[in-house]
Short mmCIF file of C-alpha atoms and ligand atoms in Angstrom, two decimals:
data_model
loop_
_atom_site.label_atom_id
_atom_site.label_comp_id
_atom_site.label_asym_id
_atom_site.label_seq_id
_atom_site.Cartn_x
_atom_site.Cartn_y
_atom_site.Cartn_z
CA MET R 1 -3.88 -18.12 -30.96
CA ALA R 2 -7.00 -20.26 -31.44
CA PRO R 3 -10.18 -18.95 -29.80
CA MET R 4 -11.81 -21.11 -27.13
CA LEU R 5 -15.28 -21.16 -28.68
CA ALA R 6 -14.97 -20.17 -32.31
CA ASP R 7 -18.64 -19.27 -32.86
CA MET R 8 -18.82 -16.66 -30.10
CA PRO R 9 -17.63 -13.07 -30.44
CA HIS R 10 -14.17 -12.65 -28.95
CA VAL R 11 -13.72 -9.76 -26.51
CA VAL R 12 -10.13 -8.84 -25.68
CA ILE R 13 -9.51 -6.67 -22.63
CA VAL R 14 -6.03 -5.20 -22.28
CA GLY R 15 -5.18 -4.34 -18.68
CA ALA R 16 -6.58 -5.90 -15.52
CA GLY R 17 -6.60 -2.75 -13.41
CA PHE R 18 -9.78 -1.26 -11.96
CA GLY R 19 -11.34 -0.58 -15.38
CA GLY R 20 -10.40 -3.80 -17.18
CA LEU R 21 -11.48 -6.06 -14.33
CA GLU R 22 -14.84 -4.33 -14.01
CA ALA R 23 -15.45 -4.70 -17.77
CA ALA R 24 -14.58 -8.41 -17.55
CA LYS R 25 -16.94 -8.91 -14.60
CA ALA R 26 -19.77 -7.12 -16.41
CA LEU R 27 -19.40 -9.62 -19.28
CA ARG R 28 -19.25 -12.74 -17.11
CA HIS R 29 -22.68 -14.01 -18.21
CA ALA R 30 -22.58 -12.67 -21.77
CA PRO R 31 -22.34 -15.13 -24.67
CA VAL R 32 -18.80 -14.11 -25.53
CA GLU R 33 -15.39 -15.61 -25.12
CA MET R 34 -13.07 -13.23 -23.39
CA THR R 35 -9.31 -12.85 -23.10
CA VAL R 36 -7.89 -10.57 -20.43
CA ILE R 37 -4.26 -9.64 -21.15
CA ASP R 38 -1.97 -7.99 -18.62
CA ARG R 39 1.80 -7.62 -18.56
CA VAL R 40 1.84 -8.63 -14.89
CA ASN R 41 0.05 -11.52 -13.18
CA HIS R 42 -1.60 -9.43 -10.47
CA HIS R 43 -4.17 -6.70 -9.98
CA CYS R 44 -2.76 -3.94 -7.79
CA PHE R 45 -4.81 -1.80 -5.40
CA GLN R 46 -2.90 1.41 -6.18
CA PRO R 47 -4.52 3.58 -3.46
CA LEU R 48 -2.53 1.65 -0.82
CA LEU R 49 0.78 1.49 -2.70
CA TYR R 50 2.19 4.26 -0.52
CA GLN R 51 1.72 1.97 2.50
CA VAL R 52 3.94 -0.66 0.87
CA ALA R 53 6.47 2.07 0.03
CA THR R 54 6.57 3.10 3.69
CA ALA R 55 6.64 -0.43 5.12
CA ALA R 56 3.15 -0.47 6.65
CA LEU R 57 1.86 -3.24 4.37
CA SER R 58 3.43 -6.04 2.34
CA PRO R 59 2.95 -6.30 -1.44
CA ALA R 60 0.71 -9.35 -1.09
CA ASP R 61 -1.69 -7.35 1.12
CA ILE R 62 -2.63 -5.11 -1.83
CA ALA R 63 -2.25 -7.34 -4.90
CA TRP R 64 -4.14 -10.39 -6.11
CA PRO R 65 -3.44 -12.86 -8.94
CA ILE R 66 -5.65 -11.88 -11.89
CA ARG R 67 -6.14 -15.56 -12.67
CA SER R 68 -7.64 -16.21 -9.27
CA ILE R 69 -9.93 -13.13 -9.39
CA LEU R 70 -11.38 -14.35 -12.70
CA SER R 71 -11.14 -18.10 -12.03
CA THR R 72 -14.89 -18.57 -11.69
CA GLN R 73 -15.64 -16.83 -15.00
CA LYS R 74 -15.89 -19.77 -17.37
CA ASN R 75 -15.92 -17.57 -20.49
CA THR R 76 -12.64 -15.84 -19.57
CA ARG R 77 -9.03 -16.70 -20.27
CA VAL R 78 -6.15 -14.78 -18.66
CA VAL R 79 -2.91 -14.20 -20.56
CA MET R 80 0.22 -12.62 -19.13
CA ALA R 81 1.86 -10.68 -21.97
CA ASP R 82 2.84 -7.16 -22.92
CA VAL R 83 0.69 -5.74 -25.72
CA THR R 84 2.92 -4.03 -28.26
CA ALA R 85 0.75 -3.17 -31.30
CA ILE R 86 -2.82 -3.14 -32.61
CA ASP R 87 -3.99 -3.44 -36.21
CA THR R 88 -7.56 -2.13 -36.25
CA ASP R 89 -8.09 -3.02 -39.95
CA ALA R 90 -7.16 -6.68 -39.37
CA LYS R 91 -8.76 -6.56 -35.86
CA GLU R 92 -5.58 -8.05 -34.51
CA LEU R 93 -3.43 -7.34 -31.50
CA ARG R 94 0.22 -8.24 -31.02
CA THR R 95 2.09 -9.04 -27.83
CA ASP R 96 5.71 -9.64 -26.89
CA ARG R 97 5.29 -13.35 -26.29
CA THR R 98 2.21 -14.86 -27.96
CA ALA R 99 0.80 -15.32 -31.44
CA PRO R 100 -1.42 -12.38 -32.49
CA PHE R 101 -4.96 -12.25 -31.04
CA ARG R 102 -7.93 -11.59 -33.28
CA TYR R 103 -10.76 -9.69 -31.63
CA ASP R 104 -14.34 -8.74 -32.36
CA PHE R 105 -14.42 -6.19 -29.54
CA LEU R 106 -11.39 -4.62 -27.91
CA VAL R 107 -11.26 -2.80 -24.57
CA ILE R 108 -8.12 -0.79 -23.83
CA ALA R 109 -7.59 -0.27 -20.09
CA THR R 110 -3.83 0.13 -19.82
CA GLY R 111 -3.70 3.06 -17.38
CA VAL R 112 -0.92 5.60 -16.99
CA THR R 113 2.67 5.82 -15.88
CA HIS R 114 4.80 8.67 -14.43
CA SER R 115 5.66 11.74 -16.43
CA TYR R 116 8.87 13.64 -15.79
CA PHE R 117 7.73 16.49 -18.05
CA GLY R 118 10.30 15.73 -20.73
CA HIS R 119 13.08 14.83 -18.28
CA ASP R 120 13.07 11.04 -18.33
CA GLU R 121 16.72 11.16 -17.26
CA TRP R 122 15.43 11.99 -13.73
CA ALA R 123 13.67 8.64 -13.43
CA PRO R 124 16.60 6.69 -11.89
CA TYR R 125 16.97 9.31 -9.11
CA ALA R 126 13.29 9.86 -8.38
CA PRO R 127 11.14 6.76 -8.85
CA GLY R 128 7.40 7.26 -9.20
CA LEU R 129 4.77 5.15 -7.49
CA LYS R 130 2.50 3.20 -9.81
CA ARG R 131 3.40 -0.46 -9.46
CA ILE R 132 4.31 -2.90 -6.70
CA GLU R 133 7.91 -2.83 -7.95
CA ASP R 134 7.98 0.97 -7.52
CA ALA R 135 6.70 0.67 -3.96
CA THR R 136 9.29 -1.93 -2.94
CA GLU R 137 12.04 0.12 -4.61
CA ILE R 138 11.02 3.25 -2.66
CA ARG R 139 10.83 1.21 0.56
CA ARG R 140 14.32 -0.12 -0.13
CA ARG R 141 15.72 3.39 -0.72
CA LEU R 142 14.00 4.78 2.38
CA LEU R 143 15.23 2.05 4.73
CA ARG R 144 18.71 1.90 3.17
CA ALA R 145 19.15 5.63 3.66
CA PHE R 146 18.71 5.21 7.43
CA GLU R 147 21.09 2.23 7.47
CA ALA R 148 23.73 4.20 5.53
CA ALA R 149 23.29 7.22 7.82
CA GLU R 150 23.83 5.03 10.89
CA VAL R 151 27.32 4.04 9.70
CA SER R 152 28.37 7.26 7.96
CA GLU R 153 31.28 9.15 9.52
CA ASP R 154 30.56 12.31 7.52
CA ALA R 155 28.08 14.71 9.16
CA ALA R 156 27.05 16.39 5.88
CA GLU R 157 26.50 13.03 4.20
CA ARG R 158 24.48 11.84 7.22
CA ARG R 159 22.22 14.88 6.89
CA ARG R 160 21.73 14.28 3.17
CA LEU R 161 20.91 10.62 3.78
CA MET R 162 18.24 11.64 6.27
CA ASN R 163 16.53 14.11 3.91
CA PHE R 164 13.54 12.71 2.01
CA ILE R 165 12.06 14.65 -0.87
CA VAL R 166 8.60 14.08 -2.31
CA VAL R 167 7.88 15.97 -5.54
CA GLY R 168 4.18 16.66 -6.15
CA GLY R 169 1.51 17.76 -3.67
CA GLY R 170 -1.45 15.74 -4.93
CA PRO R 171 -3.00 12.98 -2.80
CA THR R 172 -0.14 10.52 -3.46
CA GLY R 173 2.55 13.07 -2.53
CA VAL R 174 0.69 14.11 0.62
CA GLU R 175 0.14 10.51 1.71
CA LEU R 176 3.77 9.60 1.08
CA ALA R 177 5.18 12.64 2.87
CA GLY R 178 2.92 12.06 5.89
CA ALA R 179 3.82 8.36 6.05
CA CYS R 180 7.58 9.09 5.72
CA ALA R 181 7.32 11.55 8.61
CA GLU R 182 5.64 8.90 10.76
CA VAL R 183 8.26 6.30 9.92
CA ALA R 184 11.03 8.72 10.92
CA ARG R 185 9.34 10.20 14.01
CA TYR R 186 7.72 7.14 15.56
CA VAL R 187 8.47 3.83 13.89
CA LEU R 188 12.27 4.05 13.72
CA SER R 189 12.88 6.46 16.56
CA ARG R 190 14.11 3.80 19.04
CA ASP R 191 15.86 1.47 16.62
CA PHE R 192 19.11 3.30 15.85
CA ARG R 193 22.03 4.11 18.16
CA ARG R 194 24.17 6.66 16.30
CA ILE R 195 21.50 8.60 14.45
CA ASP R 196 18.21 10.00 15.66
CA PRO R 197 15.64 9.33 12.89
CA ARG R 198 13.43 12.05 14.40
CA THR R 199 15.87 14.64 13.06
CA SER R 200 15.16 13.59 9.45
CA ARG R 201 13.80 16.25 7.10
CA ILE R 202 10.80 15.39 4.96
CA LEU R 203 10.29 17.90 2.14
CA LEU R 204 7.14 18.09 0.04
CA ILE R 205 7.62 20.21 -3.08
CA GLU R 206 4.63 21.35 -5.14
CA ALA R 207 4.75 23.56 -8.26
CA GLY R 208 1.18 24.87 -7.88
CA PRO R 209 0.01 27.52 -5.44
CA ARG R 210 -1.36 24.91 -2.98
CA ILE R 211 -1.28 21.21 -2.25
CA LEU R 212 -4.30 18.98 -3.06
CA PRO R 213 -5.67 21.21 -5.84
CA THR R 214 -8.69 18.95 -6.46
CA PHE R 215 -9.88 19.26 -2.84
CA PRO R 216 -11.84 22.16 -1.36
CA GLN R 217 -9.55 24.95 -0.17
CA ASP R 218 -10.35 24.55 3.56
CA LEU R 219 -9.52 20.81 3.54
CA ALA R 220 -6.30 21.41 1.60
CA ARG R 221 -5.32 24.09 4.13
CA TYR R 222 -6.04 21.65 6.98
CA ALA R 223 -3.86 19.01 5.27
CA HIS R 224 -1.05 21.56 4.84
CA ARG R 225 -1.15 22.53 8.52
CA THR R 226 -1.33 18.91 9.66
CA LEU R 227 1.67 17.93 7.55
CA GLU R 228 3.66 20.81 9.03
CA ARG R 229 2.67 19.73 12.55
CA MET R 230 3.98 16.27 11.69
CA GLY R 231 7.33 17.82 10.73
CA VAL R 232 6.94 17.88 6.94
CA GLU R 233 8.31 21.02 5.27
CA VAL R 234 5.84 21.99 2.56
CA PHE R 235 7.01 24.17 -0.33
CA THR R 236 4.28 25.39 -2.70
CA ALA R 237 4.80 27.45 -5.88
CA THR R 238 8.14 25.66 -6.16
CA ALA R 239 8.81 23.95 -9.48
CA VAL R 240 11.54 21.33 -9.69
CA SER R 241 13.88 22.13 -12.57
CA ASP R 242 16.69 19.69 -11.94
CA CYS R 243 17.11 16.31 -10.28
CA ASP R 244 20.11 14.07 -9.64
CA GLU R 245 21.33 11.51 -7.09
CA THR R 246 22.11 14.18 -4.51
CA GLY R 247 18.84 16.12 -4.56
CA VAL R 248 16.70 18.53 -6.57
CA GLY R 249 17.08 22.07 -7.86
CA THR R 250 14.13 24.41 -8.31
CA ALA R 251 13.20 27.00 -10.92
CA ASP R 252 13.70 29.82 -8.38
CA GLY R 253 17.34 28.80 -7.90
CA ARG R 254 17.10 26.83 -4.66
CA ARG R 255 18.71 23.46 -4.03
CA PHE R 256 17.38 20.71 -1.73
CA GLU R 257 19.79 17.95 -0.83
CA GLY R 258 18.30 14.51 -0.27
CA ALA R 259 19.20 10.86 -0.82
CA THR R 260 15.67 9.56 -1.30
CA ILE R 261 13.51 11.36 -3.86
CA VAL R 262 10.03 10.21 -4.88
CA TRP R 263 8.24 11.53 -7.95
CA ALA R 264 4.50 12.05 -7.49
CA ALA R 265 4.11 14.96 -9.88
CA GLY R 266 2.71 13.93 -13.25
CA VAL R 267 1.22 11.17 -15.34
CA MET R 268 1.56 10.02 -18.93
CA ALA R 269 -0.86 7.52 -20.49
CA SER R 270 0.37 4.16 -21.76
CA PRO R 271 1.20 4.34 -25.48
CA ALA R 272 -2.17 2.87 -26.53
CA ALA R 273 -3.09 5.99 -28.55
CA GLN R 274 -0.03 5.33 -30.71
CA TRP R 275 -0.94 1.66 -31.22
CA LEU R 276 -4.34 2.81 -32.47
CA GLY R 277 -3.22 5.95 -34.29
CA ALA R 278 -5.95 7.67 -32.25
CA ALA R 279 -6.41 11.31 -31.27
CA HIS R 280 -5.06 12.02 -27.79
CA ASP R 281 -4.38 14.87 -25.38
CA LYS R 282 -1.00 16.15 -24.16
CA ALA R 283 -0.80 13.39 -21.53
CA GLY R 284 -1.35 10.74 -24.23
CA ARG R 285 -4.91 9.91 -23.12
CA ILE R 286 -7.08 8.61 -25.95
CA ALA R 287 -9.92 10.97 -26.86
CA VAL R 288 -13.06 8.83 -26.77
CA ALA R 289 -16.64 9.48 -27.89
CA PRO R 290 -19.44 9.80 -25.29
CA ASP R 291 -20.02 6.03 -25.59
CA LEU R 292 -16.29 5.47 -24.84
CA LYS R 293 -15.53 4.22 -28.34
CA VAL R 294 -12.24 5.23 -29.91
CA GLU R 295 -12.98 7.63 -32.76
CA GLY R 296 -13.00 5.79 -36.10
CA ALA R 297 -12.95 2.27 -34.60
CA ASP R 298 -16.51 1.12 -33.93
CA ASN R 299 -15.55 -1.97 -31.91
CA VAL R 300 -12.67 -0.52 -29.88
CA TYR R 301 -13.28 1.10 -26.48
CA ALA R 302 -10.85 2.90 -24.17
CA ILE R 303 -11.57 3.20 -20.45
CA GLY R 304 -10.03 4.34 -17.17
CA ASP R 305 -6.94 6.50 -16.85
CA VAL R 306 -5.90 5.92 -20.47
CA ALA R 307 -9.11 7.50 -21.82
CA ARG R 308 -10.00 11.15 -21.98
CA VAL R 309 -13.67 12.01 -21.61
CA ALA R 310 -14.38 15.71 -21.48
CA ARG R 311 -16.98 16.97 -18.98
CA PRO R 312 -19.45 19.61 -20.17
CA ASP R 313 -17.07 22.30 -18.84
CA GLY R 314 -14.19 20.82 -20.88
CA ARG R 315 -12.24 19.41 -17.91
CA PRO R 316 -11.32 15.71 -18.13
CA LEU R 317 -12.87 13.20 -15.73
CA PRO R 318 -10.68 12.57 -12.67
CA GLY R 319 -8.11 9.78 -12.98
CA ILE R 320 -9.35 7.78 -10.01
CA ALA R 321 -10.53 4.22 -9.41
CA PRO R 322 -14.32 4.94 -9.39
CA THR R 323 -14.04 6.57 -12.84
CA ALA R 324 -12.26 3.51 -14.25
CA LYS R 325 -14.73 1.12 -12.60
CA GLN R 326 -17.80 2.98 -13.84
CA MET R 327 -16.36 3.07 -17.36
CA GLY R 328 -15.54 -0.65 -17.21
CA ARG R 329 -19.07 -1.52 -16.11
CA TYR R 330 -20.57 0.69 -18.82
CA VAL R 331 -18.47 -0.81 -21.62
CA GLY R 332 -19.18 -4.36 -20.43
CA ARG R 333 -22.90 -3.63 -20.59
CA ALA R 334 -22.57 -1.91 -23.98
CA ILE R 335 -20.76 -4.90 -25.52
CA ALA R 336 -23.25 -7.36 -23.96
CA ALA R 337 -26.11 -5.33 -25.48
CA ARG R 338 -24.51 -5.25 -28.92
CA VAL R 339 -23.83 -9.00 -28.87
CA ALA R 340 -27.45 -9.67 -27.87
CA GLY R 341 -28.74 -7.35 -30.61
CA ARG R 342 -30.21 -4.93 -28.06
CA PRO R 343 -29.86 -1.17 -28.40
CA ALA R 344 -26.65 0.14 -26.84
CA PRO R 345 -27.04 2.17 -23.62
CA GLY R 346 -27.05 5.98 -23.86
CA PRO R 347 -23.83 7.96 -23.44
CA PHE R 348 -21.57 7.22 -20.47
CA ARG R 349 -22.41 9.28 -17.40
CA TYR R 350 -19.87 9.63 -14.64
CA ARG R 351 -21.02 9.94 -11.07
CA HIS R 352 -18.54 11.57 -8.71
CA TYR R 353 -18.88 10.22 -5.16
CA GLY R 354 -16.20 12.35 -3.55
CA ASP R 355 -12.53 12.70 -2.70
CA LEU R 356 -10.52 11.20 0.13
CA ALA R 357 -6.90 11.53 1.20
CA THR R 358 -5.09 10.48 4.33
CA ILE R 359 -2.33 12.56 5.87
CA GLY R 360 -1.22 10.25 8.65
CA ARG R 361 -2.49 8.16 11.53
CA ARG R 362 -5.54 9.91 12.96
CA ALA R 363 -5.74 12.47 10.12
CA ALA R 364 -7.51 12.32 6.77
CA ILE R 365 -9.78 14.53 4.71
CA VAL R 366 -13.06 13.54 3.10
CA SER R 367 -15.16 15.63 0.72
CA ILE R 368 -18.41 14.11 -0.52
CA GLY R 369 -20.65 16.79 -1.97
CA ARG R 370 -21.24 19.19 0.89
CA PHE R 371 -20.32 16.54 3.46
CA ARG R 372 -16.84 17.14 4.88
CA LEU R 373 -14.79 15.23 7.41
CA ARG R 374 -11.30 15.85 8.73
CA GLY R 375 -9.02 14.59 11.49
CA PHE R 376 -9.69 11.35 13.32
CA LEU R 377 -13.24 10.89 11.99
CA GLY R 378 -11.99 11.45 8.46
CA TRP R 379 -9.25 8.90 9.07
CA LEU R 380 -11.76 6.31 10.38
CA PHE R 381 -13.97 6.90 7.35
CA TRP R 382 -10.97 6.62 4.99
CA SER R 383 -9.84 3.37 6.67
CA ILE R 384 -13.27 1.74 6.48
CA ILE R 385 -13.75 2.69 2.81
CA HIS R 386 -10.33 1.34 1.83
CA ILE R 387 -10.81 -1.91 3.69
CA TYR R 388 -14.24 -2.29 2.07
CA PHE R 389 -12.77 -1.93 -1.43
CA LEU R 390 -10.02 -4.50 -0.94
CA ILE R 391 -10.67 -7.84 -2.64
CA GLY R 392 -11.51 -10.81 -0.40
CA THR R 393 -12.20 -11.26 3.31
CA ARG R 394 -8.67 -12.48 4.05
CA HIS R 395 -7.09 -9.28 2.71
CA ARG R 396 -9.61 -7.12 4.53
CA LEU R 397 -8.89 -8.84 7.84
CA MET R 398 -5.11 -8.80 7.31
CA VAL R 399 -4.98 -5.11 6.43
CA ALA R 400 -7.37 -4.15 9.26
CA PHE R 401 -5.17 -6.10 11.69
CA GLU R 402 -1.94 -4.50 10.37
CA TRP R 403 -3.44 -1.03 10.75
CA LEU R 404 -4.72 -1.71 14.24
CA TRP R 405 -1.34 -3.11 15.27
CA ASP R 406 0.50 -0.16 13.74
CA TYR R 407 -1.95 2.23 15.41
CA LEU R 408 -1.49 0.68 18.86
CA THR R 409 2.24 -0.12 18.79
CA PHE R 410 3.83 2.14 16.12
CA GLN R 411 5.33 -1.07 14.69
CA ARG R 412 5.52 -1.65 10.96
CA GLY R 413 5.95 -5.27 9.97
CA ALA R 414 7.13 -4.80 6.40
CA ARG R 415 10.43 -3.04 7.13
CA LEU R 416 12.47 -5.39 4.99
CA ILE R 417 15.34 -4.57 2.64
CA THR R 418 15.21 -7.59 0.36
CA ASP R 419 17.72 -6.89 -2.37
CA TYR R 420 20.89 -8.10 -0.62
CA MET R 421 23.14 -10.07 -2.99
CA PRO R 422 26.22 -11.77 -1.50
CA PRO R 423 29.46 -10.98 -3.31
CA PRO R 424 30.28 -13.68 -5.90
CA LEU R 425 32.17 -16.74 -4.67
CA SER R 426 35.70 -17.02 -6.05
CA VAL R 427 38.32 -19.78 -5.83
CA THR R 428 41.99 -18.81 -5.88
CA SER R 429 44.14 -21.57 -7.36
CA ASP R 430 47.14 -21.08 -5.08
CA GLN R 431 45.10 -21.04 -1.88
CA LYS R 432 42.68 -23.75 -3.07
CA SER R 433 40.20 -22.11 -0.78
CA VAL R 434 36.86 -20.54 -1.39
CA THR R 435 36.66 -16.82 -0.69
CA ARG R 436 33.93 -14.23 -1.05
CA GLY R 437 34.39 -10.96 -2.89
CA SER R 438 37.54 -9.44 -4.32
CA GLY R 439 40.20 -8.77 -1.73
CA HIS R 440 39.18 -10.17 1.64
C1 LIG O 501 -0.09 5.77 -5.80
C2 LIG O 501 -1.52 5.91 -6.29
C3 LIG O 501 -2.52 6.20 -5.39
C4 LIG O 501 -3.84 6.31 -5.81
N1 LIG O 501 -4.81 6.57 -4.90
C5 LIG O 501 -6.11 6.58 -5.29
C6 LIG O 501 -7.14 6.74 -4.33
O1 LIG O 501 -6.88 6.90 -3.14
N2 LIG O 501 -8.43 6.71 -4.77
C7 LIG O 501 -8.73 6.53 -6.09
O2 LIG O 501 -9.90 6.46 -6.43
N3 LIG O 501 -7.77 6.39 -7.02
C8 LIG O 501 -6.46 6.41 -6.66
N4 LIG O 501 -5.48 6.25 -7.59
C9 LIG O 501 -5.84 6.20 -9.02
C10 LIG O 501 -6.35 4.84 -9.43
O3 LIG O 501 -5.54 3.82 -8.91
C11 LIG O 501 -6.40 4.79 -10.95
O4 LIG O 501 -7.27 5.83 -11.38
C12 LIG O 501 -6.90 3.46 -11.44
O5 LIG O 501 -5.99 2.45 -11.11
C13 LIG O 501 -7.09 3.49 -12.96
O6 LIG O 501 -7.53 2.23 -13.36
P1 LIG O 501 -7.18 1.70 -14.83
O7 LIG O 501 -7.93 0.41 -14.99
O8 LIG O 501 -7.41 2.76 -15.83
O9 LIG O 501 -5.61 1.46 -14.84
P2 LIG O 501 -4.69 0.62 -13.86
O10 LIG O 501 -5.39 0.27 -12.61
O11 LIG O 501 -3.42 1.39 -13.76
O12 LIG O 501 -4.43 -0.73 -14.66
C14 LIG O 501 -3.74 -0.77 -15.87
C15 LIG O 501 -3.32 -2.21 -16.13
O13 LIG O 501 -2.85 -2.30 -17.47
C16 LIG O 501 -1.70 -3.12 -17.50
N5 LIG O 501 -0.92 -2.75 -18.69
C17 LIG O 501 -0.40 -1.53 -18.96
N6 LIG O 501 0.21 -1.55 -20.16
C18 LIG O 501 0.07 -2.81 -20.65
C19 LIG O 501 0.49 -3.47 -21.85
N7 LIG O 501 1.19 -2.83 -22.80
N8 LIG O 501 0.17 -4.77 -22.02
C20 LIG O 501 -0.53 -5.43 -21.07
N9 LIG O 501 -0.96 -4.86 -19.93
C21 LIG O 501 -0.66 -3.58 -19.72
C22 LIG O 501 -1.00 -2.82 -16.18
O14 LIG O 501 -0.12 -3.87 -15.81
C23 LIG O 501 -2.18 -2.67 -15.23
O15 LIG O 501 -2.52 -3.88 -14.61
C24 LIG O 501 -4.15 6.13 -7.18
C25 LIG O 501 -3.13 5.84 -8.09
C26 LIG O 501 -1.83 5.72 -7.65
C27 LIG O 501 -0.75 5.38 -8.64
#
């Protein structure tokens, strides 16, 4: 594909998540031409995906067209394509639907996906939550389970349909379990006639000794107690060893029946390390040098969740949005310096601002250094921070309004099951009439 301005260095950024977008913004005034490639046409605010999955927000509240975010950057072109291979010797990148791209600098920011710890066959029964499509699929399963329970004549089947299992007690699992409990206890409680949604069981299953392992112990204990008060059954030290359409089995021989299972237990990096033939850790994250360059490829950087930067104590940096954004900003500045012939900045330094997780309406935990918040104040803080980080005033106002409305009325506007397909139309020659479906 022909470059836009042939005499300028060409920077290709793969992935328009938190890291990739920040790198692109940092290069907006640099004398480079830039191509941002993403397999989807939108940037997704993943921290609020669980709210789409539990019908509090609509997909468009938390996603923005990449083209429109970068529309004012005159040096930037956006391409929707799936990157499939990289040839670092030829400095060329291949996609599923375009001619190859040549690059002078390459930034890999392709993030992670779910890991089923070697059991990919569980994926159809227990979707993970990483993309908008995952969130709408979980929402569909959640709402359909209640609809099916309402018309089921079989008591055991009704119980199974009203059991919801979340695997993984990190922030995503905790947020999902809390939100499912609220949907069952408050949002749907008056809407059904034959079933009582308040009798649903929400199970949170965690393999480790406690939920929220990255949070201070006292806040994790508070979250555990709060979930239980909300009606969530929390099982720690319980490893899932089996998963099918009827529920999950655990390593200690127990069985939990449930029709809706959500996987929030592990991550696996996108296959970028394989494209590059680069060193990587067990989760597939590319091992990068302190200046975020991929070892052995001077003009290739990896940032965000797909990169592994070891801290002095050997632990990797946390896979959260601020890490990806800081890396993106750093790499943008490093490339701008190199293009301008200035010395590159020193090694990348990560600054950890803190950890936040919400458990439900009126309950969240916040840990920023020695500053701790919990309960309603934590929830207010969490809400303000998340609204602040959304893109654009319209989205901020819309989400703030949805939350206020939900808070005051217990109503959730996005309770839509949108996958209904009418049975195919068929014409029978003897009747010469149009009928729907097979026998009726
Ligand atoms: C449910 C959930 C909740 C979270 N909550 C929080 C939170 O509360 N706070 C927090 O700080 N962090 C949170 N995170 C983590 C945070 O969202 C990630 O750390 C962050 O998104 C990483 O940014 P990234 O740029 O590395 O990757 P991503 O934001 O994942 O972006 C990767 C991009 O690459 C694109 N891509 C992937 N492969 C290809 C390919 N082959 N070709 C083209 N494009 C490709 C994808 O479409 C995507 O747009 C959460 C994550 C999830 C999933």
